[in-house]
XYZ file of C-alpha atoms in Angstrom:
591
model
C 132.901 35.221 46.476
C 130.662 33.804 49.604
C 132.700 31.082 49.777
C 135.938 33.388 50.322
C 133.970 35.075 52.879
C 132.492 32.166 55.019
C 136.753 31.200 55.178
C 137.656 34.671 56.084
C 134.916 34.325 59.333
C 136.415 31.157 60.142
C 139.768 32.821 59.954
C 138.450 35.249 62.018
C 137.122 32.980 64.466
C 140.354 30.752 64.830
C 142.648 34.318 65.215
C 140.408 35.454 67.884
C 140.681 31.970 69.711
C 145.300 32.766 69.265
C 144.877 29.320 66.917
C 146.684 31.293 64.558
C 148.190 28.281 62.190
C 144.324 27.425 62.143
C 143.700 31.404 60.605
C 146.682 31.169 58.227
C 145.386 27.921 57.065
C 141.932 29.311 56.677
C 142.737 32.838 55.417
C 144.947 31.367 52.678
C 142.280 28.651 51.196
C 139.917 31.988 50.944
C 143.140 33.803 49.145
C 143.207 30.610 46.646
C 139.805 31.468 45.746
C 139.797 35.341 45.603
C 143.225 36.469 45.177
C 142.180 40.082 44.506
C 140.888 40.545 48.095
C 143.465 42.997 49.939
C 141.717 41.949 53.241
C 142.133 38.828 53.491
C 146.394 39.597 52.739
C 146.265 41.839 55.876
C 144.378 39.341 57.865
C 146.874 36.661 56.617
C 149.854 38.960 57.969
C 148.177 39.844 61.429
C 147.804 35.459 61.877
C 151.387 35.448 60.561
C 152.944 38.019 63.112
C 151.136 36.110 66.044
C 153.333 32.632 64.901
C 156.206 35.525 64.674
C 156.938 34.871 61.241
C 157.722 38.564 60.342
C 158.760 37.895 57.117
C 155.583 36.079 55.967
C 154.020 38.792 57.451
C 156.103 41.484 55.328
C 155.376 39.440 52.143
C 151.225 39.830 52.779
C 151.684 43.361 54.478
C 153.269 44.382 50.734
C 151.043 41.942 48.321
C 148.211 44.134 50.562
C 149.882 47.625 49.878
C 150.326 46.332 45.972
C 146.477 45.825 45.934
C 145.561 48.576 47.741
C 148.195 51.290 48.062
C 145.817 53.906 49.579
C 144.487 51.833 52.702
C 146.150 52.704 55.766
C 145.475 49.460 57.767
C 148.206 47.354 55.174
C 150.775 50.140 55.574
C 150.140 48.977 59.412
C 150.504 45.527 58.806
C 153.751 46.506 56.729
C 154.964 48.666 60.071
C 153.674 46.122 62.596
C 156.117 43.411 60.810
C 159.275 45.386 60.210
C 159.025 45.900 64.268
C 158.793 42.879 64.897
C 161.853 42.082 62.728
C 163.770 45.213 64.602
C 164.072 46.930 60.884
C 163.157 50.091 62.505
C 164.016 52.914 60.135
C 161.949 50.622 57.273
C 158.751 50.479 60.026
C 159.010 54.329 60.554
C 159.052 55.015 56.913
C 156.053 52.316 56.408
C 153.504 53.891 59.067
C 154.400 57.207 57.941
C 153.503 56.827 54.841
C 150.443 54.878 55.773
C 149.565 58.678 57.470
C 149.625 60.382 54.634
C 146.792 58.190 53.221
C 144.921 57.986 56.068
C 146.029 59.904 59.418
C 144.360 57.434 62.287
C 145.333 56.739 65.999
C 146.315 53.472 65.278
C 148.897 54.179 62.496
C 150.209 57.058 65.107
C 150.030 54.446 68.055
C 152.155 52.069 65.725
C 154.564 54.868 64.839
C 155.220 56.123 68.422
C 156.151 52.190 69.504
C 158.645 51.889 66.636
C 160.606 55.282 67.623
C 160.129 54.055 71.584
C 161.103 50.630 70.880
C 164.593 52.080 68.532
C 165.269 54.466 71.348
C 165.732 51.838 73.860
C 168.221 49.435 71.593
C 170.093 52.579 71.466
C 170.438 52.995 75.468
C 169.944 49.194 76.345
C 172.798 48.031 78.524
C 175.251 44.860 78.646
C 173.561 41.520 78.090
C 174.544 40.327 81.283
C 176.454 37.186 79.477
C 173.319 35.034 78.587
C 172.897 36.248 75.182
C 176.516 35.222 74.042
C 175.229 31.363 74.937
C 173.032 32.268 71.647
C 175.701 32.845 69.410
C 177.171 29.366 69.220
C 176.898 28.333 65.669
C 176.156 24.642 66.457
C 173.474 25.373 68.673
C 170.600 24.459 66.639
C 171.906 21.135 66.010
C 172.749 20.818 70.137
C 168.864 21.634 70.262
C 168.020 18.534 67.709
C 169.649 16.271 69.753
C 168.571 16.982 72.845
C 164.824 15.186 73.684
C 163.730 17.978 75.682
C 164.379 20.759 73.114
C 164.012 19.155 69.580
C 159.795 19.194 70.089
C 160.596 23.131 69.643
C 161.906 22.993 66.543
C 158.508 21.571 65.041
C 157.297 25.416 65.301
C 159.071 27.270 61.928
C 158.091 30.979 64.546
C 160.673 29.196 67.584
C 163.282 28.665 64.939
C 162.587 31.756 63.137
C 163.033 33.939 66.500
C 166.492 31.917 67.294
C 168.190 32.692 64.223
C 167.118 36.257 64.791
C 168.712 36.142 69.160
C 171.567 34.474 66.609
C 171.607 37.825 64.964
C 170.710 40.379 67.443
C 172.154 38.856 71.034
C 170.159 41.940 72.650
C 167.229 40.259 71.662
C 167.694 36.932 74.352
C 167.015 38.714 77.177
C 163.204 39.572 76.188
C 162.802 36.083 74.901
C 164.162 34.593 78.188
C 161.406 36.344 80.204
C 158.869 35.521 77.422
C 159.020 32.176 75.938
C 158.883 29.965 78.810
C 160.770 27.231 76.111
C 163.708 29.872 75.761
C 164.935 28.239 79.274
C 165.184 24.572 77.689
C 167.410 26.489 74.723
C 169.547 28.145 78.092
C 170.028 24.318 79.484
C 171.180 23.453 76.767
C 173.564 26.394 75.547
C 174.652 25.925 79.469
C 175.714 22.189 79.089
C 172.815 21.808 81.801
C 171.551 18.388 82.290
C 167.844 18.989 81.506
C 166.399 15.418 83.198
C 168.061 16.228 86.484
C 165.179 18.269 87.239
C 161.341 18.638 86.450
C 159.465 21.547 84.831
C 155.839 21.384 83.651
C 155.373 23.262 80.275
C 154.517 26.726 81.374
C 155.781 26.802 84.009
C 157.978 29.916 85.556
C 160.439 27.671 87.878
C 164.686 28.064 86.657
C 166.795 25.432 86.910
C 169.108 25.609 89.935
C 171.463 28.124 89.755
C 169.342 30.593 87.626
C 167.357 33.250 89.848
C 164.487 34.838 88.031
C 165.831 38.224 88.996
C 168.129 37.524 86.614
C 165.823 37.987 83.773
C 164.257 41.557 83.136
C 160.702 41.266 82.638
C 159.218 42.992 79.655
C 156.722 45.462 79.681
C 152.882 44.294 79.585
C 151.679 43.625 76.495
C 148.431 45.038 75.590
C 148.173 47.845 76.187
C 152.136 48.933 76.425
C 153.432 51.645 78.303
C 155.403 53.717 76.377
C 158.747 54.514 77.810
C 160.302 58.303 76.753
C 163.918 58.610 75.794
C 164.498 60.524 79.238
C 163.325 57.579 81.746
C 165.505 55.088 79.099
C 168.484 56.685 79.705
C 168.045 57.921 83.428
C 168.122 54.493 84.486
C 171.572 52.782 85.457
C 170.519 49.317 85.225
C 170.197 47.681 82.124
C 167.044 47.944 80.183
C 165.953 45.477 77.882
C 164.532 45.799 74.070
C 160.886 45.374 73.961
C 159.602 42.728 72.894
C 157.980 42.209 69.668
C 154.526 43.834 69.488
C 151.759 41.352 69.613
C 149.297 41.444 66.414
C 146.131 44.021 67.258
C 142.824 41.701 67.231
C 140.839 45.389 66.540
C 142.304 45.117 63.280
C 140.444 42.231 62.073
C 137.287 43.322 63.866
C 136.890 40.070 65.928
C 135.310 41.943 68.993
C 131.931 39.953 68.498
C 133.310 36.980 68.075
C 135.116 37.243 71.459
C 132.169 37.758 73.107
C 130.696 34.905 71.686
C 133.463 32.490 72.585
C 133.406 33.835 76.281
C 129.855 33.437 76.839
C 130.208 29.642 75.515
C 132.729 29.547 77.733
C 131.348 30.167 80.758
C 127.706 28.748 79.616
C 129.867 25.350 79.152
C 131.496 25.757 82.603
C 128.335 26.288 83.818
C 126.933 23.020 82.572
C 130.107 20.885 84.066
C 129.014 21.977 87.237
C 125.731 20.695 86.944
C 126.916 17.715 85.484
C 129.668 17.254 88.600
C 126.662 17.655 91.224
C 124.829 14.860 88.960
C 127.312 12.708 89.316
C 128.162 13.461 93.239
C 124.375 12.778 93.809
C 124.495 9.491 91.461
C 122.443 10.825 89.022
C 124.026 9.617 86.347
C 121.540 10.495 83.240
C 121.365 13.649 84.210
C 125.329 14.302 84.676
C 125.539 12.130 81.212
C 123.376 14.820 79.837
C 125.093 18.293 81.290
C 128.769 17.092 80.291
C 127.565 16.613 76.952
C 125.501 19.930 76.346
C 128.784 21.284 77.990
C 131.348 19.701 75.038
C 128.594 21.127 72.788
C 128.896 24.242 73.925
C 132.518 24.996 73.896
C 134.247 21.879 72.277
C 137.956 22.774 73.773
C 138.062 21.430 77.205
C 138.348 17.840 77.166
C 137.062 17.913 80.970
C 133.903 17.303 79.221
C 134.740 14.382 77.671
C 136.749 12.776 80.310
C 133.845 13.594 82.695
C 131.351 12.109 80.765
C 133.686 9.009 80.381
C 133.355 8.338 83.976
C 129.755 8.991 84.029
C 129.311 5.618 81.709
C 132.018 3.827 83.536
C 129.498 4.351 86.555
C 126.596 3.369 84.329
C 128.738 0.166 83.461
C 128.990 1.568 79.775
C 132.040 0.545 79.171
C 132.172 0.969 75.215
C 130.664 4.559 75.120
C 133.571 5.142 78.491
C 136.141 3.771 75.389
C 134.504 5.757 72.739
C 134.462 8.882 74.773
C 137.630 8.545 76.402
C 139.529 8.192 73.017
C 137.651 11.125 71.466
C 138.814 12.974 74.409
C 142.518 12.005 73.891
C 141.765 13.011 69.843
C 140.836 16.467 70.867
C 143.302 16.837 73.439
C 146.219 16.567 71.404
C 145.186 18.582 68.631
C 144.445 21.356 71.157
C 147.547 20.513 73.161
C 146.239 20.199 76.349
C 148.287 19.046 79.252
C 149.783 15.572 79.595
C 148.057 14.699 82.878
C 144.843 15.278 81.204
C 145.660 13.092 78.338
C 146.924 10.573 80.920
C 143.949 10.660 82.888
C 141.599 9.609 79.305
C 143.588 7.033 78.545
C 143.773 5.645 82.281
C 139.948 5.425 82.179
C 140.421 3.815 78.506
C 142.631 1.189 80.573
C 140.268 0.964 83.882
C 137.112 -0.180 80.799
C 139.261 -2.469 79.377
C 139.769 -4.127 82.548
C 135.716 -4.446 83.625
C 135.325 -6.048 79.952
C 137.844 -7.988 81.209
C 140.298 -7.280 78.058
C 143.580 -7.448 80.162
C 146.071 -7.483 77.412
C 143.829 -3.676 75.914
C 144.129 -2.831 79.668
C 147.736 -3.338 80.054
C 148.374 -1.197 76.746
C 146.520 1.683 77.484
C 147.697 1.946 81.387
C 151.068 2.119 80.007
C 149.751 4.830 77.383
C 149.071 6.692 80.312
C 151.920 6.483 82.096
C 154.179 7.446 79.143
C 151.952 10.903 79.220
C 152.270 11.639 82.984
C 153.839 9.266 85.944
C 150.894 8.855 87.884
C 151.287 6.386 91.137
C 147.279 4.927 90.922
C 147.702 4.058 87.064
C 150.989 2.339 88.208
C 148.957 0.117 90.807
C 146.450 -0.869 88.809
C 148.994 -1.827 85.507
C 150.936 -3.907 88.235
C 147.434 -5.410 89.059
C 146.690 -6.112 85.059
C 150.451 -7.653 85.014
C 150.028 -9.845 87.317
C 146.212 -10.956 86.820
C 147.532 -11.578 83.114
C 150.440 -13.420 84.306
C 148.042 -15.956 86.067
C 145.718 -16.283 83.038
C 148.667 -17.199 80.991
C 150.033 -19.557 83.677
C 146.318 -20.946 84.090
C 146.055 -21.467 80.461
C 149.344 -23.556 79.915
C 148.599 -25.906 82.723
C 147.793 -29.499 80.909
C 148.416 -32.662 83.292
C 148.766 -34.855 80.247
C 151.563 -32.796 78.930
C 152.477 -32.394 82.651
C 153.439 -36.270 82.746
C 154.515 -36.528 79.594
C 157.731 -33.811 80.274
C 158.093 -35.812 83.738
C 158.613 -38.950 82.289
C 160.851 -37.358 79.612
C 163.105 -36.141 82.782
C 163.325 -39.792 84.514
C 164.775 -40.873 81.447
C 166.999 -38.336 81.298
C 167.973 -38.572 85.233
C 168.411 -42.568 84.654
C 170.869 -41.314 81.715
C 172.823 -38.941 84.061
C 171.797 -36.036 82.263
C 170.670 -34.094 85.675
C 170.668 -31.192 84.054
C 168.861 -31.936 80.738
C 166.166 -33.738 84.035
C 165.665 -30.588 85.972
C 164.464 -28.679 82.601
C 162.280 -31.510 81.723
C 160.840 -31.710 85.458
C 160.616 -27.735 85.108
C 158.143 -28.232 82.303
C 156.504 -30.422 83.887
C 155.607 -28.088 87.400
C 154.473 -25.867 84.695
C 152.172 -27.761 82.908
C 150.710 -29.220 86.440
C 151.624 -27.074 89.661
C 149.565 -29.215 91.822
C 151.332 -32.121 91.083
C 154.119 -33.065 94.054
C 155.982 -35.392 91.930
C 157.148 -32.983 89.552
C 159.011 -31.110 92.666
C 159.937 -34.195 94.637
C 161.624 -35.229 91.234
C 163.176 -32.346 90.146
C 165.048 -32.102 93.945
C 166.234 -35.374 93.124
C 168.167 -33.979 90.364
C 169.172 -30.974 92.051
C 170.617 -33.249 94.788
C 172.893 -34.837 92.076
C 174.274 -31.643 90.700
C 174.891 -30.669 94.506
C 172.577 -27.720 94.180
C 171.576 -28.617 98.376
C 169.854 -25.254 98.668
C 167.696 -25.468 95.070
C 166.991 -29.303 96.112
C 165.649 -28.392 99.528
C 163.373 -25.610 98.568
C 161.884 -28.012 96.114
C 161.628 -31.606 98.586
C 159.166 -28.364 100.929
C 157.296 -27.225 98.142
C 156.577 -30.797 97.265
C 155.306 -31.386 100.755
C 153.284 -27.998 100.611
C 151.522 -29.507 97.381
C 150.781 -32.885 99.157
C 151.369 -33.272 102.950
C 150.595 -36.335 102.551
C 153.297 -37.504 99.820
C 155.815 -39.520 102.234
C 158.724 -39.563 99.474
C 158.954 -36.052 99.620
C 159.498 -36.192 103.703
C 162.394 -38.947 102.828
C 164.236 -36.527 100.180
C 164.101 -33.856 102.764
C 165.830 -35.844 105.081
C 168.075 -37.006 102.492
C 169.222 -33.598 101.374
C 169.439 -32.901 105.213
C 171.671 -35.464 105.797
C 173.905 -34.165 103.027
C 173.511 -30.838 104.013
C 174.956 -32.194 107.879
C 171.648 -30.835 109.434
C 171.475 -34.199 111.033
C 168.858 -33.563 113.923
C 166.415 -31.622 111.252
C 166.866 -34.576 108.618
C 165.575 -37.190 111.799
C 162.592 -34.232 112.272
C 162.256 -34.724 108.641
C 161.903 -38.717 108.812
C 159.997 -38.365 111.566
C 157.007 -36.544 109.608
C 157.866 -39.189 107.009
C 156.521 -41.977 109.503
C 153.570 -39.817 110.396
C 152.455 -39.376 107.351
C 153.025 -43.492 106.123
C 149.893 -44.179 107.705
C 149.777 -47.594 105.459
C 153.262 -48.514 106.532
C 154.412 -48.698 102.665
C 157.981 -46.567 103.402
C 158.648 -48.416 107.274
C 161.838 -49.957 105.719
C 163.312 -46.983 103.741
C 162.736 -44.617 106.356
C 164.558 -47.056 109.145
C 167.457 -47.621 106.989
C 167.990 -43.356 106.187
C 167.396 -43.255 110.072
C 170.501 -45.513 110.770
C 172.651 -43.216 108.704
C 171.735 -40.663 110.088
C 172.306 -41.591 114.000
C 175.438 -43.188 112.605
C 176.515 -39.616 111.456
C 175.159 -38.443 114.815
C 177.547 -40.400 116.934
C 180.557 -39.549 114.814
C 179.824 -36.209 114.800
C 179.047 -36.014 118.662
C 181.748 -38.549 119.494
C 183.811 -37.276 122.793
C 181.712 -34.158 122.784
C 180.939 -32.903 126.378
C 177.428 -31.705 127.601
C 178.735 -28.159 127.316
C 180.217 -28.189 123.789
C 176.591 -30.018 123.339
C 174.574 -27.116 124.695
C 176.476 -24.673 122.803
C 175.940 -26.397 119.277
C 172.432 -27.161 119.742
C 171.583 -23.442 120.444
C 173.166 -22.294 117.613
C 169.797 -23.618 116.162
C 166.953 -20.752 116.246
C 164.793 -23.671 117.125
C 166.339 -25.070 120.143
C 167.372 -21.986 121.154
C 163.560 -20.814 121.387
C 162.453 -23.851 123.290
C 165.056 -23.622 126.049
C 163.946 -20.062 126.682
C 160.587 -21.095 127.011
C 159.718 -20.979 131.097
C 157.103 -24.323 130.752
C 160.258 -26.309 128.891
C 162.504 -25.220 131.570
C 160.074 -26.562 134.501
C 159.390 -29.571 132.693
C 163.413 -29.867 132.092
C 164.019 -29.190 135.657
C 161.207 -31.961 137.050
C 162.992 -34.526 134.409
C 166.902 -34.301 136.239
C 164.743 -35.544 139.383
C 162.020 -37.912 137.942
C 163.124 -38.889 134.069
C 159.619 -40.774 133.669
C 158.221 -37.097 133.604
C 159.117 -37.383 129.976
C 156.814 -39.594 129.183
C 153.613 -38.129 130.526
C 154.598 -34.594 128.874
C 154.806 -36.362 125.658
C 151.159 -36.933 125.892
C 150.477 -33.395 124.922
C 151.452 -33.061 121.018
C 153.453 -29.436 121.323
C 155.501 -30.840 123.943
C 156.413 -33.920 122.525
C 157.525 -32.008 119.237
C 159.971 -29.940 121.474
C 161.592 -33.006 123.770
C 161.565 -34.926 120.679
C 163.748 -31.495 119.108
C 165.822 -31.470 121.853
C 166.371 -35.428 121.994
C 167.373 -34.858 118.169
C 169.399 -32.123 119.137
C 170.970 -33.937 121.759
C 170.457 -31.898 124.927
C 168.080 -34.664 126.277
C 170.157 -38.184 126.422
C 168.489 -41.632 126.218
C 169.703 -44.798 127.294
């Protein structure tokens, strides 16, 4: 049976290393092929009591004891597992009769822990309240529905050791101190609102409200202290049960494996450390090289990986960064590794993407990474992806044939009245061709017919920003101005209008909007006295700004005594665009 054998090692190997679903798996494939083999049923029951399935355990601990029923070690397996299971009379009677096969220390050891461990259940205090939260019949299903607690139930041992607290409230205490997921099942047994605070798996931090003191702390576990009935029962305070006794590696006989897996260990730390002053130094080949001898060494930290991921990311190899990274991420989650070092792999997947210039693989594996851990750099550079893909989309839509096409498609539907049915068809039009100032100049035009003033002007200046040189846009300005009653800016706005009509083509148009609007002017300023004047005009940022300036005040001053002062000041182009703001305004009068 070598091939029963070469399992049980693995089995071995795997228990030693606490992957104990790994040994089960392992020890009962070498079972399937030599069924006979009490061994490997013991084996199978110490990997069993590790998960805390004590009654898995019991079945192998008595299929062992059927097989051979003068070994002592299964009669300790049969012991270890009624403990655990608080069925202490049956675990007495099982390691006792496990001595009178074969009288060793450890059978006595086991014995001794049973009696100590029955002792104290038979002194242990009040359960301070928190194991009655435990005994709510629905609680399981509370548990299911809750996203921070129904992960838990994925592990049959978790469930298994609630319906047991279910049975035995004395036993929530112990598993409070722990089972670091037994305060999740307390949030929720509490009504506690689990996402109004943070706790990293594993870590010892209450929620609010809870003080640690709270929870006794359970002996030590190996080696235990054994506790005589005298020092149980001397004490006032409450003493919790033990907790259940952890599985003894010496039974399987794994010492030499340990050793192994430590020196790997530290012979792969060793080898990241090399490769991390590599890679500080910008030797890259050589850091490639450590953090791979290092994985090879001890293939359960995906440091390695991630490590060596950055390495060719330096190198500019961005496929073996992807490769590695992702390998990384495999391992990681079937060794359950922290979030933030999952998140970290598939950031780096994302940051590769990006130099290949994949944005849209990019994007998707940034916001892998932030669904593992929140981290504030991976947020930057998704927002950067975002937006960079944004632009290639908007880049690749833009088509100036389409572009006139939609903006011919919204004059006819302006000369049909349909303004609104025009602005969508302009719309499509500044999208297809966004440096095109008709599109905007257009679609203001329709905006001024729906009376959308504030739309229309923000389009007539974003018209002008595309082409400062596009005089119709200056004249809808001063239109929407006019309608708007901003009379002296919509004169500004003509103003620029006959700047810009350097060929004269808009002279008329913009004389005959200028009328109007001095027409409005003199209605609107009609019997108005220089005071009421000065006390419109600076309600204008503009005006206001200029008549605190100390040069506009002397040069105000000089024109009360000389008014052909004017004139030479306008000469200079910053002044004249302030007297001719102020004329506009009308602070300064003309005749």
């Amino acid at each position: 049976m070598a091939d029963a054998n070469v399992l049980k090692d693995q089995g071995n190997k795997a228990f030693a290393a606490k992957d104990y679903a790994k040994a089960i798996e392992l020890f009962t494939a070498a079972i399937a092929i030599d069924s006979s083999n009490h061994v490997l049923y013991s084996n199978r029951s110490a990997a069993n009591a590790g998960k805390k399935l004590w009654s898995a355990a019991l079945e192998d601990a008595e299929k062992c004891v059927t097989l051979s029923p003068s070994w002592g070690k299964g009669y300790a397996r049969k012991g270890a597992a009624l403990h655990g299971a608080r069925r202490y009379d049956e675990a007495i009677a099982a390691y006792e009769k496990g001595i009178q096969f074969e009288d060793n220390p450890a059978l006595r050891k086991g014995l001794q822990e049973v009696k100590d461990a029955q002792a104290k259940d038979a002194t242990a205090g009040p359960d301070l309240g928190l194991a009655k939260l435990f005994q709510d019949p629905n609680l399981i299903g509370k548990l299911a529905t809750n996203p921070r607690t129904q992960k838990h139930l994925a592990d049959p041992a978790f469930v298994q050791k609630l319906q047991l607290m279910q049975q035995n409230t004395q036993l929530a205490q112990s598993a409070l101190g722990s089972d670091p997921r037994m305060i999740d099942v307390l949030g929720v047994a509490m009504g506690i609102d689990l996402q109004g605070f943070s706790r990293e798996d594993g870590s010892d931090d209450l929620p609010p409200g809870l003080k640690k003191t709270s929870v006794p702390s359970p002996p030590p576990s190996p080696p235990r202290t054994r506790s005589t009935p005298s020092s149980s029962t001397s004490n006032s305070k409450p003493t919790p049960p033990p907790p259940a006794p952890e599985p003894e590696e010496e039974d399987v006989e794994m010492s030499e494996e340990d050793a192994e897996e430590a020196k790997a260990k530290a012979d792969a730390l060793a080898e990241k450390e090399k490769g991390s002053e590599y890679y500080k130094q910008r030797q890259f080949d050589d850091a490639a090289s450590a953090f791979s001898k290092a994985w090879d060494l001890w293939p359960k930290d995906i440091t390695f990986l991630t490590n060596l991921g950055a390495v060719y990311f330096e190198q500019g190899e961005y496929d073996k960064c992807i490769e590695t990274c992702e390998k990384a991420v495999e391992e990681g989650r079937s060794h359950r590794v922290d979030f933030k070092l999952l998140a970290k792999a598939l950031g780096r997947i994302g940051s590769a993407y990006s130099q290949k210039g994949d944005l849209v693989s990019a994007k998707k594996y940034f916001q892998k990474s932030l669904a593992e851990h929140r981290d504030a750099a991976v947020l930057a550079k998704l927002q950067v992806t975002e937006k960079a893909l944004a632009d290639v989309e908007r880049q690749a839509y833009i088509d100036p044939a389409k572009s006139a096409v939609a903006r011919e498609e919204g004059n006819v539907a302006f000369k049909a009245g349909d303004f609104a049915g025009a602005v969508k068809f302009y719309a499509e039009s500044i999208k297809r061709d966004p440096s095109d100032a008709r599109g905007y100049n257009n679609r203001a035009a329709a905006y001024m017919k729906l009376l959308a003033l504030a739309e229309a002007l923000k389009d007539a200046n974003e018209s002008i920003k595309v082409d400062p040189s596009f005089v119709k846009a200056y004249i809808r300005k001063a239109s929407i101005l006019h309608a708007m009653r901003e009379y002296s800016k919509a004169l500004e706005a003509l103003q620029a209008a006959s700047t810009a009509d350097t060929a004269d083509a808009h002279t008329a148009e913009i004389q005959a909007q200028e009328m109007k609007i001095q027409q409005a002017l003199f209605s609107q300023r009609a019997g108005e006295t220089e005071e009421q004047t000065l006390e419109r005009a600076m309600k204008d940022p503009e005006v206001a700004a200029i008549m605190s300036d100390p040069v506009m005040q002397q040069i105000l001053q000089q024109a009360q005594s000389n008014p052909g002062a004017l004139q030479e000041h306008t000469k200079n182009p910053l002044i004249r665009d302030k007297i001719v703001k102020l004329i506009n305004a009308g602070i300064i009068r003309t005749r």
